[in-house]
Structure formats: C-alpha cells, structure tokens
Coordinates of C-alpha atoms in Angstrom, one line a residue:
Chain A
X1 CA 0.0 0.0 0.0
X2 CA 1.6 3.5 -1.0
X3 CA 0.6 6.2 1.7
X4 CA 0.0 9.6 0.5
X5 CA 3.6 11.5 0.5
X6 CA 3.3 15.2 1.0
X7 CA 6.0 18.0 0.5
X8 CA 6.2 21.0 1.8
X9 CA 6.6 23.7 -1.3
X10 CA 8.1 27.5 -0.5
X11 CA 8.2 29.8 -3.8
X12 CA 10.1 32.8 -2.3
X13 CA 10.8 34.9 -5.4
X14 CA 14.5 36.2 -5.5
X15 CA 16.8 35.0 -3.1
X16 CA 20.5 35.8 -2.1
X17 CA 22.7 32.7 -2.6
X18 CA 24.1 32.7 0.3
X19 CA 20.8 33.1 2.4
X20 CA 19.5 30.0 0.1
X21 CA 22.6 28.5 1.1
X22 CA 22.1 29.1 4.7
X23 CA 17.8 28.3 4.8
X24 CA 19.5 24.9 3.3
X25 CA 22.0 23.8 6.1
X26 CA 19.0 24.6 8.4
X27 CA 16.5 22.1 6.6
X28 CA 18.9 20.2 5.9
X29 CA 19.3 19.4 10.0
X30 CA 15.9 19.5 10.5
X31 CA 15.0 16.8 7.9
X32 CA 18.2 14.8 9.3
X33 CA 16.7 15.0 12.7
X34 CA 13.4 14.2 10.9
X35 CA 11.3 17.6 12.2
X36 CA 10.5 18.4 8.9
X37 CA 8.9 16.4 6.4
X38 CA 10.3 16.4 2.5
X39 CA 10.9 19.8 1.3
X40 CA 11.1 21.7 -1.7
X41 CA 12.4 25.6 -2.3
X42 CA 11.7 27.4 -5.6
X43 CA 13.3 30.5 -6.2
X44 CA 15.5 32.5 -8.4
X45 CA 18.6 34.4 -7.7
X46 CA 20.6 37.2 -8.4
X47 CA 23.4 37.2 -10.8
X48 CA 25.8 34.7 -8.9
X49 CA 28.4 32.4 -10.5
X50 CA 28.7 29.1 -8.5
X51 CA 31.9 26.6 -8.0
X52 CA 31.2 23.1 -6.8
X53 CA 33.2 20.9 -4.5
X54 CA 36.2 20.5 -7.0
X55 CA 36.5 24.5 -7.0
X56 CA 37.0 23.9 -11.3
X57 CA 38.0 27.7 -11.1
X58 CA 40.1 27.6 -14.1
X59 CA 36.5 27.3 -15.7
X60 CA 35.8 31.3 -14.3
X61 CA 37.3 33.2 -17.1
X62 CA 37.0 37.0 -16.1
X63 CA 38.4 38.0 -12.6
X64 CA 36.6 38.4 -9.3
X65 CA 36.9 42.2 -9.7
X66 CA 35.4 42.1 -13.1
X67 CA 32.6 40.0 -11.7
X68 CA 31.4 42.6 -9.0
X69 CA 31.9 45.1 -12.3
X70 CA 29.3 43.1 -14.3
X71 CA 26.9 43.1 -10.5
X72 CA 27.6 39.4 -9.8
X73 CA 28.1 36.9 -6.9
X74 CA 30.6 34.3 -6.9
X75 CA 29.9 31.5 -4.5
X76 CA 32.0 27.7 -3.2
X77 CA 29.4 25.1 -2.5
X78 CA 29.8 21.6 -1.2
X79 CA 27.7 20.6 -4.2
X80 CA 28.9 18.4 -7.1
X81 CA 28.7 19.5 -10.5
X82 CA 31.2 22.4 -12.2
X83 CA 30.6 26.0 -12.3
X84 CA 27.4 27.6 -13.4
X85 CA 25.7 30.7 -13.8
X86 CA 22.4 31.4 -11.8
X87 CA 20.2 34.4 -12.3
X88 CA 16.8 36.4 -13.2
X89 CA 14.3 34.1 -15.5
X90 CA 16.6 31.3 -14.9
X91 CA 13.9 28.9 -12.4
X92 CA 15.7 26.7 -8.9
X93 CA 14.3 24.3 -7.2
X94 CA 16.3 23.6 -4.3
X95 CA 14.6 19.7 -3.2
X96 CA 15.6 18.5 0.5
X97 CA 14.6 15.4 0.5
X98 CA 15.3 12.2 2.8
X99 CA 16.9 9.9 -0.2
X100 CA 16.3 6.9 1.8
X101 CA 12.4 7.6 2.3
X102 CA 12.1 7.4 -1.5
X103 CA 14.2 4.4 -2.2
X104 CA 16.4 6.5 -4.6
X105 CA 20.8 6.3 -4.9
X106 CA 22.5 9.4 -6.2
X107 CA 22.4 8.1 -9.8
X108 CA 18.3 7.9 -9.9
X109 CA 17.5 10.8 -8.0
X110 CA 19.8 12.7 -10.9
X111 CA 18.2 11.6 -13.4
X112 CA 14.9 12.3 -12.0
X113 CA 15.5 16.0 -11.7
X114 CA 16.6 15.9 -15.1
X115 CA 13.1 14.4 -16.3
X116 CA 11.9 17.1 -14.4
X117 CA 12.9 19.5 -16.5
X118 CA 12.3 17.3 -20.0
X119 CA 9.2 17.1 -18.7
X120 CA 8.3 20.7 -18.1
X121 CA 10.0 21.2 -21.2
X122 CA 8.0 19.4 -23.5
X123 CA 4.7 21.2 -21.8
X124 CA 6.0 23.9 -24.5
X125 CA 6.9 21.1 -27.3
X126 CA 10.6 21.6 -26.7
X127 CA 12.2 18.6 -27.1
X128 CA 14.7 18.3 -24.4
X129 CA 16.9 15.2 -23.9
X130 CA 19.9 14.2 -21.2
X131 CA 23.1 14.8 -22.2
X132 CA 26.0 12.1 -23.4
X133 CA 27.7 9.9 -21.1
X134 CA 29.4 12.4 -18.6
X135 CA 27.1 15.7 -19.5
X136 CA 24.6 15.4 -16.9
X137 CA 21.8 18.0 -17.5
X138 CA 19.4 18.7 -19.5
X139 CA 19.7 19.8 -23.4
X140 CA 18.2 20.7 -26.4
X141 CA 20.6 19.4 -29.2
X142 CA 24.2 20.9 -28.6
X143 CA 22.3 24.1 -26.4
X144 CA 21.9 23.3 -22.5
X145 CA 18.9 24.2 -20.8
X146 CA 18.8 22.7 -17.3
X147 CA 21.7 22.1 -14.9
X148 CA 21.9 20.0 -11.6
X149 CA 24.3 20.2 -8.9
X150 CA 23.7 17.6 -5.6
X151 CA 24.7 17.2 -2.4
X152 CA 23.9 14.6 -0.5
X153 CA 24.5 14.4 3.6
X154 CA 23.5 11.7 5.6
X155 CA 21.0 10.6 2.9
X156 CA 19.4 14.2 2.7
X157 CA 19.7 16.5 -0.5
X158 CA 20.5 19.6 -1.4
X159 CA 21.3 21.8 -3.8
X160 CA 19.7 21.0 -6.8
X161 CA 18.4 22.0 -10.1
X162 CA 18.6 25.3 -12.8
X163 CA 16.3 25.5 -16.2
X164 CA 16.4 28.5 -18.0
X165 CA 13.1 30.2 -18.9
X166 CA 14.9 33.3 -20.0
X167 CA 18.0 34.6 -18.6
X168 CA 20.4 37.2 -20.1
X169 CA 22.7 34.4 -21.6
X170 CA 25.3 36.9 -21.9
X171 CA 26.4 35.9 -18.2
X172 CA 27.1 32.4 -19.5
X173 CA 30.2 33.9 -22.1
X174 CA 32.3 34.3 -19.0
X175 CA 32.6 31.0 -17.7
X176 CA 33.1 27.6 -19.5
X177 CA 29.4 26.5 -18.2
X178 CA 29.6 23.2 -16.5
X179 CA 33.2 22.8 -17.2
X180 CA 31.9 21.6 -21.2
X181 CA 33.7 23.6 -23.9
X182 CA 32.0 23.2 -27.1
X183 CA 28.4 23.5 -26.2
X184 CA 26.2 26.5 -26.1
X185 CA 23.5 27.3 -23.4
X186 CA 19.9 28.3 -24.4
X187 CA 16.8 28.9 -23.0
X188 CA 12.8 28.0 -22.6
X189 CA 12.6 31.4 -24.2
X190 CA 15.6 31.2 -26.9
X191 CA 13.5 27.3 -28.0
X192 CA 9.9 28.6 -28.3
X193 CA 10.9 32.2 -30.0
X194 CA 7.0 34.0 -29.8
X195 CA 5.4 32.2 -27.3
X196 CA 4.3 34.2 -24.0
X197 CA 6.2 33.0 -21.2
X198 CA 4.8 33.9 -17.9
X199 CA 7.4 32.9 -15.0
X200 CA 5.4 32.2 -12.1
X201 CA 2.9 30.0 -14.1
X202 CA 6.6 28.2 -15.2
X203 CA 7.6 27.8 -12.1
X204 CA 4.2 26.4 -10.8
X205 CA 4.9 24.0 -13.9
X206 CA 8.3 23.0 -12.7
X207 CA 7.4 22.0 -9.2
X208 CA 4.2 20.4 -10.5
X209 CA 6.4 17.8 -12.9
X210 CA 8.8 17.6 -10.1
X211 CA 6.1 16.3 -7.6
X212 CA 4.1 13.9 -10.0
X213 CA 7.7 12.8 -11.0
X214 CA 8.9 12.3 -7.7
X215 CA 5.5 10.5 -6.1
X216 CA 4.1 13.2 -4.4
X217 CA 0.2 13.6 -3.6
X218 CA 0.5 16.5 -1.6
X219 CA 1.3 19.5 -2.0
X220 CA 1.5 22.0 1.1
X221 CA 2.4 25.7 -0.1
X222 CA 4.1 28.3 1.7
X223 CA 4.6 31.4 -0.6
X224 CA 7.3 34.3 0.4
X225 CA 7.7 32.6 3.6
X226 CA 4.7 33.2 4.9
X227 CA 2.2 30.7 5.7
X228 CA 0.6 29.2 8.9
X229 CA 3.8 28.0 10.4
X230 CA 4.3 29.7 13.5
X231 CA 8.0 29.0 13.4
X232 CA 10.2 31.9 11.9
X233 CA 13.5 31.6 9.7
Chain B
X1 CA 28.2 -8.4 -4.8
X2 CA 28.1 -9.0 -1.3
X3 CA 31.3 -10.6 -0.1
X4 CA 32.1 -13.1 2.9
X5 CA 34.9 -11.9 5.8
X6 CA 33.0 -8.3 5.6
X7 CA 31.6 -6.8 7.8
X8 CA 28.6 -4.0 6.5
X9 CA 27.0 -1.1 7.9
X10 CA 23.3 0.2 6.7
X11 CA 24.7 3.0 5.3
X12 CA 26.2 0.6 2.5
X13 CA 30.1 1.1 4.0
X14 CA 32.3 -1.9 4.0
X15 CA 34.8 -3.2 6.6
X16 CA 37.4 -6.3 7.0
X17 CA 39.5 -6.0 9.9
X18 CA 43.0 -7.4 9.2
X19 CA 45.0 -7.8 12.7
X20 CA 45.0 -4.2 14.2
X21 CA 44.0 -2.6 11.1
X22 CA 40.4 -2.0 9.5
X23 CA 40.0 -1.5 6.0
X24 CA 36.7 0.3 4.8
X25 CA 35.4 0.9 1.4
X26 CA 31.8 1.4 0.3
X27 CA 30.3 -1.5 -1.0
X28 CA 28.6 -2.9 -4.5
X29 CA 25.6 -1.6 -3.8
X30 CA 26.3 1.7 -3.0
X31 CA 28.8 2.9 -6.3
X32 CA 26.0 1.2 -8.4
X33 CA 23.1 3.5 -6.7
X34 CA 25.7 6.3 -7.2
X35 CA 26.7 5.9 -10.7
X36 CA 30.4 6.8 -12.2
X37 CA 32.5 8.1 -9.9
X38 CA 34.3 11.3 -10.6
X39 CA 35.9 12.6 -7.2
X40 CA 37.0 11.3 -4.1
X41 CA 37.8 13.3 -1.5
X42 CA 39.6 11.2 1.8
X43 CA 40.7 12.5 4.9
X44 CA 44.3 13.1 6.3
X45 CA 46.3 10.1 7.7
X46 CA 46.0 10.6 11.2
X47 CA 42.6 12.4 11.4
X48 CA 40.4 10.7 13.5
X49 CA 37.1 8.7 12.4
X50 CA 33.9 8.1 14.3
X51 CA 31.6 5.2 13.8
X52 CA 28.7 6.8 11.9
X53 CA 30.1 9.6 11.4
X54 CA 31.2 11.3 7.8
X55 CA 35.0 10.3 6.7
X56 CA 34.9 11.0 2.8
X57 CA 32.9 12.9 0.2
X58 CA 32.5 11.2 -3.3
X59 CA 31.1 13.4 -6.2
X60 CA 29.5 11.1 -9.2
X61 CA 27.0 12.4 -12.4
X62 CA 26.9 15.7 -10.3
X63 CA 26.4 14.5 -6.9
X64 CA 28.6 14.8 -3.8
X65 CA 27.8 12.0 -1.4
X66 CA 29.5 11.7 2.0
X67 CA 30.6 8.4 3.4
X68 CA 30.4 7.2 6.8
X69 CA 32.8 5.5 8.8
X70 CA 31.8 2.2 10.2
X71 CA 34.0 2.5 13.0
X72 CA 36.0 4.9 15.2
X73 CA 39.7 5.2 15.0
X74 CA 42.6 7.3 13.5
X75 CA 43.1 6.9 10.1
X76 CA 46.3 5.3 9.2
X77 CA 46.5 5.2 5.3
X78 CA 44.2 6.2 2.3
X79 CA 44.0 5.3 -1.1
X80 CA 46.2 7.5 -3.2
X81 CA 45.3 6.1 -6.2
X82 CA 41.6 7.1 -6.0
X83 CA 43.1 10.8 -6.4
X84 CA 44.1 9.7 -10.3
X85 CA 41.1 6.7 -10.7
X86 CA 38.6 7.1 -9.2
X87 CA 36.3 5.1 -11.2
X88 CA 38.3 2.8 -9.1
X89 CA 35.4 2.5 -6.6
X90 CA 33.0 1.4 -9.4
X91 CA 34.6 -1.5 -10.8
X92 CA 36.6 -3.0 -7.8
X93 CA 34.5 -1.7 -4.3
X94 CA 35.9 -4.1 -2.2
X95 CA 39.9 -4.0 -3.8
X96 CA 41.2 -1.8 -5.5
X97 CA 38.3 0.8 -4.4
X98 CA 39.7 0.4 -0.5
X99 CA 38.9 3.9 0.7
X100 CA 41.0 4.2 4.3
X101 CA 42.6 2.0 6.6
X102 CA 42.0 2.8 10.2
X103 CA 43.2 2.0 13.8
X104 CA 40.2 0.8 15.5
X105 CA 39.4 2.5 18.8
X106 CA 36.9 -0.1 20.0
X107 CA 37.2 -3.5 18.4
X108 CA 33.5 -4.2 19.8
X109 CA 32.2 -2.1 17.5
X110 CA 32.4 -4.7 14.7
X111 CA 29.8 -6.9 16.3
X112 CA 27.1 -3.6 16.3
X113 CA 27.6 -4.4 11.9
X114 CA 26.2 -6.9 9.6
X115 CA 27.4 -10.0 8.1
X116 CA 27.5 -11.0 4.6
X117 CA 24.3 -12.9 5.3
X118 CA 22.2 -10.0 6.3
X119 CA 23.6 -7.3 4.4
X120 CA 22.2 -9.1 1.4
X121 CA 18.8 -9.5 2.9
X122 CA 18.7 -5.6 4.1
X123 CA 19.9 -4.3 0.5
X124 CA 16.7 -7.0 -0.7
X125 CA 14.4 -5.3 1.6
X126 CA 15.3 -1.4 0.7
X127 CA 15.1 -1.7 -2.7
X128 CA 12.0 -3.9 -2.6
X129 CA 10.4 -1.4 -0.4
X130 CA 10.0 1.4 -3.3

C-alpha cells in the first residue's frame, strides 16, 4: 500500500545565494533529525556564478573584480557538479529530500531532476533530452537548458536543479558552463521564440512535474515565507 | 556483490578487519546506486574517524555524497590512487576501491555491523520497499 507522500513547497521569489545556502544547512538538519517532512524551495537568484566541490576555477574566465563590475556573486558550495551561472528568469528548485524515504541512490534521483525538466519542457513542445555519457543535464541538441548540482549528507539532498526560462545568456560567455567547452546554453525562451512565457505560471509548472515525477500527492504551499507556520527563519 | 569476511553497515560502508587494522570501502551496492564516480575526497592520515560519522565525500553524475565511517579510530593510510582513478570505486569496491585503513578504537564495535548474510537481505528489503 503507497501512503499519501506530501511535500512542503516554498516559492520565495529572488533570493541571495548565500541566504538560500544558509535556509539549506538549516532544513537540511531538521529533515536529518526528521522535524521536517520532505521539502522543496523554488526561487531565483541574483546574478551569482557558482563553484562546486572541486572549485573547477580555471572554468571562471573573467576576474573576481570584473565579476562585482558586471553586478555578480561568486559562491564555493559543497555541491557536485562544475561552475554555473544562476540568475533572473533562470527557475531553482532547491529539493531537501530524505533519499532513503524514496528508495532513490544518487544516480536515480539525478536523473529524475533531469526528467523534471524534460518534462516541463515538453509542456511547450521543446524537445529536451539528457546529455552524453558524462554531461549530466538537460539539453536541447548541442544548447543546455537545465543544470543540476547535488549534495547529498547523511541521505538528505540539497542543492539542486537550474532550467532556463529566460536569462540574459550573456552571463554564460564568462565561464566555460559546467566545465563543457563546445556546447552553447539556451533557454525556454531562446526554444519557443514568440510564445508568452509567464514565469510564475513556469515555475508552478516546474514543481508540479517535479512532484508527480517524484511521487508526491500532496502538495503543502508556503509562498514568500509566509504561511501558517508559527515558526520563523 | 556482497562478499564473505565483511563486515557491513546500513549505510552501505564496507569493513574487514585485518589484525589491528580495519580497512573500509563502500560497497557494490552503494557505487551502483551512485553511478560513475568522478571525485573522491579522503581524509588526512591521522585524522580521527567516528563510527557513523562522515570520513569522505565522493562526487559522481553531479552529486557529492559523503561516506560514513563504520568504525571509530585514527586513520592510518588512504587510497592515493583514488586521487588519479577514481572510477576505481565502481569496478573493484571491495579492492582496489579500499577507501581508508583505520586504527580501530573499540574493536567491539564490529559486532554492532552486519554480516554478509544480512547485508544481502537488508539491501533486498530497501530496494523492494519502493
């Protein structure tokens, strides 16, 4: 008999990464010490480059000074994954999730965020696909459209998932995105040229695959952190 | 591949104590449910390891996972070559793959683990549970 799984959703609009990072580490305890049920963060950020755990720096190809010249953020996470550009229209679910509760290894629950985002892509009729052996993510021919970057502690996730909807991808030319050299990056926007894209209905889309993807009934909402909770962040 | 002389931890961490040394790796199971490895992070030679606790971080398709120490000690030698292969830890877990070898603080700790027996039975029941 499947019970009924429930997740607790939080769209928070734009979010420092570092204050995502932080409202992490803190669900992330709470869902070790099993206070909280499965949770899952959608938000966007502003522009921030990000390095993973093998700080691939050599993949950063302006300066740090330049960076804070263009208004960005660059971040070191514990995540896996090389380094990446987050920003405005890009979409990011952040999913802490207890791994073990769902019966998923690292492998599966990878390539379930990717289906995520093939999913949600195809509600447009792009044809998304996973990448070759290697080039995890989520592309349309040679032009990437969704990245993932995981962590995984004690059997709890982090970190996550980034699909494009429609961010400047000028911020991509100064980095070699995801460590891949010959490979461009595109965008829901770039794919379906005149179509109206309205983000929040997007994002409502994203989670929406992600919790019929990921066997979850039900859906508890918490929008801009406010909700019934008595607890504060 | 579950092997005999091992000892195994539900976290899916290997051990096989040889005299006063304990080697630990992570077993089958676990690099198959993580996919290729890519990066292995180990601790220092002399840092000290709790049972339970986190000792490594392996990154594979994007993931970092960390790994947990099945038993308490100071760590007296790790794997160099996982720095240049690791995909070593995919196709030889319970050999080549060896992550650290550690001074056991508490011997007794061994018997708290699983044999070969119902390791097998425990991986069975997980994945049959989903």
């Amino acid at each position: 008999m499947r019970l009924s799984r429930s997740l607790h959703v939080w769209k928070m609009g734009t979010v420092n990464y570092l204050e995502a990072l932080k409202l992490q580490e803190k669900l992330l305890s709470e869902r070790k010490a099993q206070k909280i049920g499965d949770t899952l963060l959608c938000l966007q950020h502003p522009p921030t480059y990000t390095l993973g755990k093998r700080r691939t720096e050599h993949n950063l190809l302006i300066s740090e000074s330049e960076l804070r010249n263009i208004g960005a953020q660059l971040h070191y996470t514990e995540r896996g994954g090389d380094i990446t550009y987050h920003g405005p229209g890009q979409a990011v679910l952040y999913p802490i999730l207890s791994l073990r509760e769902i019966g998923l290894g690292a492998r599966k629950y990878v390539e379930q965020l990717e289906l995520t985002m093939i999913e949600l892509a195809s509600l447009y009729g792009v044809k998304a696909s996973v990448g070759e052996k290697g080039e995890t993510g989520v592309w349309v021919g040679d032009g990437k459209i969704g990245a993932i970057g995981v962590r995984i502690s004690g059997g709890i996730t982090s970190h996550g998932l980034a699909f494009n909807i429609d961010p400047d991808l000028n911020y991509f030319k100064h980095i070699v995105p995801c460590g891949i050299a010959d490979k461009r990056v595109t965008s829901l926007r770039k794919e379906t040229g005149t179509v109206l894209l309205t983000e929040d209905v997007v994002h409502d889309q994203l989670i929406s695959c992600f919790a019929r993807l990921f066997g979850f009934s039900d859906l508890i909402w918490r929008e801009n952190g406010l909700c019934s909770e008595t607890k504060d962040l | 591949a579950v092997l005999d002389g091992l000892k195994y931890a539900k976290s899916h961490e290997w051990v096989k104590h040889e005299g006063s040394v304990a080697l630990v790796g992570i077993t089958d199971h676990a690099q198959d449910h993580l996919g290729e490895v890519v990066f292995v992070e180990l601790p220092e030679v002399g840092a000290a390891v709790s049972q339970g606790g986190s000792f490594a971080n392996i990154e594979s398709v994007k993931a970092t996972s960390d790994v947990n120490s099945p038993v308490s000690g100071e760590v007296v030698e790790v794997n160099d070559k996982l720095g240049e292969a690791p995909g070593l830890v995919n196709t030889s877990p319970y050999e080549d793959g060896w992550m650290i070898k550690v001074k056991p603080s508490n011997p007794s700790e061994l018997e708290s683990l699983m044999g070969p027996k119902d390791y097998t039975k425990f991986c069975e029941e997980e994945d049959a549970a989903h």
